[in-house]
Short mmCIF file of C-alpha atoms in Angstrom, two decimals:
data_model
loop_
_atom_site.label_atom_id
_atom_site.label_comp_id
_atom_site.label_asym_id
_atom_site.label_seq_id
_atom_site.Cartn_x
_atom_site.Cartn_y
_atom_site.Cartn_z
CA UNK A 1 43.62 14.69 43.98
CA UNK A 2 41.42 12.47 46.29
CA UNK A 3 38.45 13.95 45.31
CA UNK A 4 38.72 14.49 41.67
CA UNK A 5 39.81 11.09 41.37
CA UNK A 6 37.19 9.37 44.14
CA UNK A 7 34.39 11.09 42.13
CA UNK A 8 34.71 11.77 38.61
CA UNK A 9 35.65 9.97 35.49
CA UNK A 10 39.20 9.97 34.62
CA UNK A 11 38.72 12.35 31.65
CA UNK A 12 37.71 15.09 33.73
CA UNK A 13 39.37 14.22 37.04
CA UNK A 14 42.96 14.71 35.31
CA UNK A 15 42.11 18.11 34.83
CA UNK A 16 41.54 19.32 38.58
CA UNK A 17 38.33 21.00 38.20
CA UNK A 18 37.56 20.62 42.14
CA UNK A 19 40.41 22.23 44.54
CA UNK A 20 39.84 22.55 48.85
CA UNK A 21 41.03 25.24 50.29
CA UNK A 22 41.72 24.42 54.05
CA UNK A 23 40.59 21.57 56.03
CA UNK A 24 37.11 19.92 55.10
CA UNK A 25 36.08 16.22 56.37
CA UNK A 26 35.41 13.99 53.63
CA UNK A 27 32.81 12.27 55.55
CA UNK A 28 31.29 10.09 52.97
CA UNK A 29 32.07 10.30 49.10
CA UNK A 30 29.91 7.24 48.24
CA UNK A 31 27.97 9.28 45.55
CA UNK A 32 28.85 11.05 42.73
CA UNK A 33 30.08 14.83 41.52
CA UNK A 34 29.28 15.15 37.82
CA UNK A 35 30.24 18.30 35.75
CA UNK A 36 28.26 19.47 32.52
CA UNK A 37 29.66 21.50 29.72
CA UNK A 38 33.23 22.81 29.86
CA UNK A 39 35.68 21.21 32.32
CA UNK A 40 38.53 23.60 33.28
CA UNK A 41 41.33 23.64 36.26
CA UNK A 42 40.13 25.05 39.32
CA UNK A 43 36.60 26.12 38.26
CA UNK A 44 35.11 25.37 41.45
CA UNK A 45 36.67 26.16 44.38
CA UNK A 46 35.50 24.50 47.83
CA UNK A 47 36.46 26.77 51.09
CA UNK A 48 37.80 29.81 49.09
CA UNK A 49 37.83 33.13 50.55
CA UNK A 50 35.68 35.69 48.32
CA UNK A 51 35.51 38.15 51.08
CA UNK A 52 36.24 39.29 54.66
CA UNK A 53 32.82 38.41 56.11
CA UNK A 54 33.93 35.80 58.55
CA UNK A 55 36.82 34.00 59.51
CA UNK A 56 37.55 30.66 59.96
CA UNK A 57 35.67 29.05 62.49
CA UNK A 58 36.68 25.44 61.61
CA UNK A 59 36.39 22.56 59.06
CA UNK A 60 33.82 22.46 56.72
CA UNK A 61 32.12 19.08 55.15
CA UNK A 62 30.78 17.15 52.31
CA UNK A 63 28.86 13.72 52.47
CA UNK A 64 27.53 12.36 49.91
CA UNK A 65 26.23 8.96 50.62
CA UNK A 66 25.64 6.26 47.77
CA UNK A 67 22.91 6.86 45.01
CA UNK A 68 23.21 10.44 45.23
CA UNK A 69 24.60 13.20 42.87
CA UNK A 70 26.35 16.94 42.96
CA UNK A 71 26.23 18.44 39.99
CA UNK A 72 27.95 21.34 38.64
CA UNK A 73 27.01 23.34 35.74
CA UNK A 74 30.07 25.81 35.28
CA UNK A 75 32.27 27.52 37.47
CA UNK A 76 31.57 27.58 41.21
CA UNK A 77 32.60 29.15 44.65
CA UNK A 78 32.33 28.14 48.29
CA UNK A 79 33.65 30.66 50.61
CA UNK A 80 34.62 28.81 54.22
CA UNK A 81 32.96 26.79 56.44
CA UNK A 82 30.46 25.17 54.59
CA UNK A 83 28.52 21.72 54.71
CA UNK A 84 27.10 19.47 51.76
CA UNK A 85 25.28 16.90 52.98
CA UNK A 86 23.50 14.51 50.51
CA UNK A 87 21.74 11.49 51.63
CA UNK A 88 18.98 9.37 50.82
CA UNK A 89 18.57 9.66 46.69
CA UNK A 90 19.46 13.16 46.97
CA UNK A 91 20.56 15.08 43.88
CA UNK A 92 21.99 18.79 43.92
CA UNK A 93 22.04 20.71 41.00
CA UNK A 94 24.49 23.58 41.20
CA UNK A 95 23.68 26.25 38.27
CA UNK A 96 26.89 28.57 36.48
CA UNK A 97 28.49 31.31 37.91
CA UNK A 98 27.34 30.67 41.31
CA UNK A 99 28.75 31.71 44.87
CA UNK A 100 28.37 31.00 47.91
CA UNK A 101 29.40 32.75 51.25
CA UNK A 102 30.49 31.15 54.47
CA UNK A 103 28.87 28.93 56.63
CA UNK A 104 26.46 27.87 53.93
CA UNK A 105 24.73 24.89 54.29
CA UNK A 106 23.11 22.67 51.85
CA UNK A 107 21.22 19.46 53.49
CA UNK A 108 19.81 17.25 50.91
CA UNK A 109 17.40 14.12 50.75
CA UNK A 110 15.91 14.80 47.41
CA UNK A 111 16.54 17.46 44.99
CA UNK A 112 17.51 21.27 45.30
CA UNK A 113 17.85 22.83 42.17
CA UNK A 114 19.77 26.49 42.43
CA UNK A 115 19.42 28.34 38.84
CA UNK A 116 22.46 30.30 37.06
CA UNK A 117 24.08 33.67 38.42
CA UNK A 118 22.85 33.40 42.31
CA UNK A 119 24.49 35.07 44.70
CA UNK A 120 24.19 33.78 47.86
CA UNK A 121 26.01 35.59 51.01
CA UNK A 122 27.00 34.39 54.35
CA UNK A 123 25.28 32.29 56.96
CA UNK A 124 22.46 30.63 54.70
CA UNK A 125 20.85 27.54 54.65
CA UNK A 126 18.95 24.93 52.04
CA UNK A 127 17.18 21.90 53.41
CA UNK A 128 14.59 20.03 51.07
CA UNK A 129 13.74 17.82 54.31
CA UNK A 130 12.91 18.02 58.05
CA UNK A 131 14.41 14.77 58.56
CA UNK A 132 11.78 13.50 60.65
CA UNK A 133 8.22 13.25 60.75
CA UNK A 134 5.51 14.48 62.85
CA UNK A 135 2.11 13.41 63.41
CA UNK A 136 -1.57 15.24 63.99
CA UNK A 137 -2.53 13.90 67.14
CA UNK A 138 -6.19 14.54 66.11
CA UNK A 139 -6.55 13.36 62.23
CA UNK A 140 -3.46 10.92 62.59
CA UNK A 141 -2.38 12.93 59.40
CA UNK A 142 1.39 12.66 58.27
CA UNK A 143 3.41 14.66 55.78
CA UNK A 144 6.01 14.00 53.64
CA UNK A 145 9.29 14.93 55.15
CA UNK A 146 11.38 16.37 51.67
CA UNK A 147 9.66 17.89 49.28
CA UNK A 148 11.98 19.15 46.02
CA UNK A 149 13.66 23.14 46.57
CA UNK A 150 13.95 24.71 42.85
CA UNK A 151 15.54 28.42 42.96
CA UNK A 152 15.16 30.56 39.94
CA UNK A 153 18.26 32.38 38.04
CA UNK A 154 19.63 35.71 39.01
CA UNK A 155 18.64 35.23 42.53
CA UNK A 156 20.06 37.00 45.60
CA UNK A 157 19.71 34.89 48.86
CA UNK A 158 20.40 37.67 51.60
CA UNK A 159 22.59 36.29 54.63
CA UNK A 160 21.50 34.02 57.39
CA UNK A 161 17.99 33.64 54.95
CA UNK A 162 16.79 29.42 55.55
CA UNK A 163 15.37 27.89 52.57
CA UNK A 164 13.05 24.61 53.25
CA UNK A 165 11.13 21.99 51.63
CA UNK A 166 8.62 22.86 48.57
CA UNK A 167 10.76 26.23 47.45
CA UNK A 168 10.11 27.81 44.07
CA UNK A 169 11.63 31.06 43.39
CA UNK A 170 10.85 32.94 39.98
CA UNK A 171 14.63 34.05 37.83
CA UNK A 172 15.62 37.55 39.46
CA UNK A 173 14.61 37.06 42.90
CA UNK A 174 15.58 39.18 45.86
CA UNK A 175 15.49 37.53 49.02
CA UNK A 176 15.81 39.92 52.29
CA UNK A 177 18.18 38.96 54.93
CA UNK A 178 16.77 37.01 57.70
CA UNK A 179 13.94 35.40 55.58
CA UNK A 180 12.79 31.90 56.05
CA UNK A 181 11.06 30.20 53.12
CA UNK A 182 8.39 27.72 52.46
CA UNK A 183 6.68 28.12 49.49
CA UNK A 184 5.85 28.04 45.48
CA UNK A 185 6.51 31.62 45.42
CA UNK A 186 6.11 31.36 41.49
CA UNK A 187 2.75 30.29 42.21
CA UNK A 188 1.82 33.09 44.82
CA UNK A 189 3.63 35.33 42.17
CA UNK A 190 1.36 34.57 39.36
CA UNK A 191 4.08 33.37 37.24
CA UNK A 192 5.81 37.00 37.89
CA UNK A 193 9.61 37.58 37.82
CA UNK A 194 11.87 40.31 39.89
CA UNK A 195 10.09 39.59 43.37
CA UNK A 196 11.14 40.99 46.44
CA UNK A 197 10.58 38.53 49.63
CA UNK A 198 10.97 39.16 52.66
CA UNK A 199 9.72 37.70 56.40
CA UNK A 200 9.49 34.23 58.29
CA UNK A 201 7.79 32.98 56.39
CA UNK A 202 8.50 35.02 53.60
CA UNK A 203 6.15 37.29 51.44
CA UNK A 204 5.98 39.32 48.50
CA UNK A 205 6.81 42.79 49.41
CA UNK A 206 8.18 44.46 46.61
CA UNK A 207 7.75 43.14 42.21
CA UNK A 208 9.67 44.72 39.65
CA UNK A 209 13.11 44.48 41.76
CA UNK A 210 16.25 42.42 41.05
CA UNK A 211 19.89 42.44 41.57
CA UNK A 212 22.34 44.34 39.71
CA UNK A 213 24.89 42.08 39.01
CA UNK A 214 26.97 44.01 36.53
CA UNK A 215 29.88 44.94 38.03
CA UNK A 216 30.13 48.19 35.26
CA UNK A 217 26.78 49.65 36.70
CA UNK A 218 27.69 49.16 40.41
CA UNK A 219 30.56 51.57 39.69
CA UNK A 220 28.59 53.92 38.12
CA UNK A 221 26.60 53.74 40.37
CA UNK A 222 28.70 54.04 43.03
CA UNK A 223 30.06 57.73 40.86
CA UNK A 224 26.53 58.45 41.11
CA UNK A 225 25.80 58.42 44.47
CA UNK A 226 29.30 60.14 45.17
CA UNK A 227 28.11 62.84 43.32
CA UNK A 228 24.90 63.39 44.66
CA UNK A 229 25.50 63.14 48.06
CA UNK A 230 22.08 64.54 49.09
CA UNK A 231 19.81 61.86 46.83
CA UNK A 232 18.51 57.97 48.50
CA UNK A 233 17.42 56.93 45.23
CA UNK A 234 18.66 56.73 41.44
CA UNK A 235 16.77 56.87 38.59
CA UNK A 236 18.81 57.83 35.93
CA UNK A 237 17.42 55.57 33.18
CA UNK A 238 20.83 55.52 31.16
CA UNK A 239 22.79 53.76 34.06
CA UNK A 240 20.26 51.24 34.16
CA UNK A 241 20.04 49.43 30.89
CA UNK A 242 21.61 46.55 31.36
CA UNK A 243 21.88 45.41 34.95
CA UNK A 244 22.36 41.90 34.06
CA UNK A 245 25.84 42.22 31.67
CA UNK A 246 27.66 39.56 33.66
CA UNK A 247 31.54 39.87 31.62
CA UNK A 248 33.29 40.98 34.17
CA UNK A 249 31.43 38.97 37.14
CA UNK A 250 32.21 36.01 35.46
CA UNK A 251 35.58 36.93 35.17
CA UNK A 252 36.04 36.71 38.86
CA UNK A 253 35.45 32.93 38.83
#
């Protein structure tokens, strides 16, 4: 109730869009949660357990200090242990269909943008600021500290991946486990979609690749690959039409 009531308008906070699942310190609630588009009971779910990954290895946190913003844009999942953390002017902007694994962490001083359908698995990390500065002790040169983190639709974050400051991800981007990024990889991508990154710092490796996220052709796949025991790789073009048709993933939100 706290939080529904401490941060939205009345109009959506009677409906108890935002429920906590097991203990989370409510550090700082001084900014705002705002919700676009359909508001429904329970659509985003803070600390629920989507999978047995991890177990709990405490409480998980949200501050959100005055001036800033969380937004949602549909229905959302946290899986345990994770931290939100927006200070400064900071604004988050959370895309649809979106989940998160445990021990995510999202550290915000000025804008992270994380596009529709991402799947983002255990252990990973946002930060659009290091916080503090540092100086060349030659040219007396001094960077900016945040710099805005904008992720594409249809990504897939792999586990323990760290994305920093100045992040741009083209829609359907597969990120390998592990990675740490720093870049405009739509820039370095030539405007491309469907990259594969991978590396600290991350590179292209692979174009042409994405996720599947229908849950249909993962089970025929699945049959496939049952079936032909002896064969690493696929390519029967009529299972893979429509990788993308997200009914029944959305359906598990």
């Amino acid at each position: 109730m706290y939080i529904n009531f401490r941060t939205l308008p009345f109009y959506q906070a009677v409906r108890f869009p935002i429920v906590i699942y097991g203990p989370v310190g409510l550090y700082n609630l001084g900014g705002n949660i705002e919700i676009r588009g359909a508001v429904r009971r329970n659509m985003i779910k803070l600390g629920y357990k989507q999978g047995f990954f991890s177990g709990s290895k405490g409480c998980s946190m949200i501050l959100l200090a005055p001036e800033t913003k969380l937004i949602f844009n549909g229905p959302c999942m946290f899986d345990l242990d994770y931290a939100i953390r927006i200070t400064g002017k900071g604004v988050v902007n959370i895309g649809s269909y979106i989940g998160f694994g445990s021990d995510t962490k999202i550290y915000c001083e000025e804008s992270i943008t994380i596009g529709d359908y991402c799947r983002i698995p255990f252990g990973s990390c946002f930060m659009d600021t290091n916080y503090h500065y540092s100086i060349h002790m030659e040219s007396g040169e001094v960077h900016r500290k945040s710099a805005p983190v904008v992720i594409g639709r249809y990504n897939w974050i792999g586990n323990t991946s760290t994305i920093m400051k100045g992040t741009e991800t083209p829609d359907g981007t597969v990120i390998a486990s592990k990675s740490f990024l720093n870049k405009n990889y739509r820039e370095l991508g030539s405007g491309e979609k469907n990259l594969l990154l991978a590396g600290s710092p991350a590179r292209i490796v692979q174009r042409n690749c994405t996720r599947v996220l229908s849950l249909e052709m993962e089970s025929n796949l699945n049959k496939w690959f049952a079936a032909n025991p002896e064969q690493k790789v696929c390519s029967e073009k009529q299972l893979l039409d429509d990788c993308r048709n997200d009914i029944q993933y959305c359906k598990s939100f």
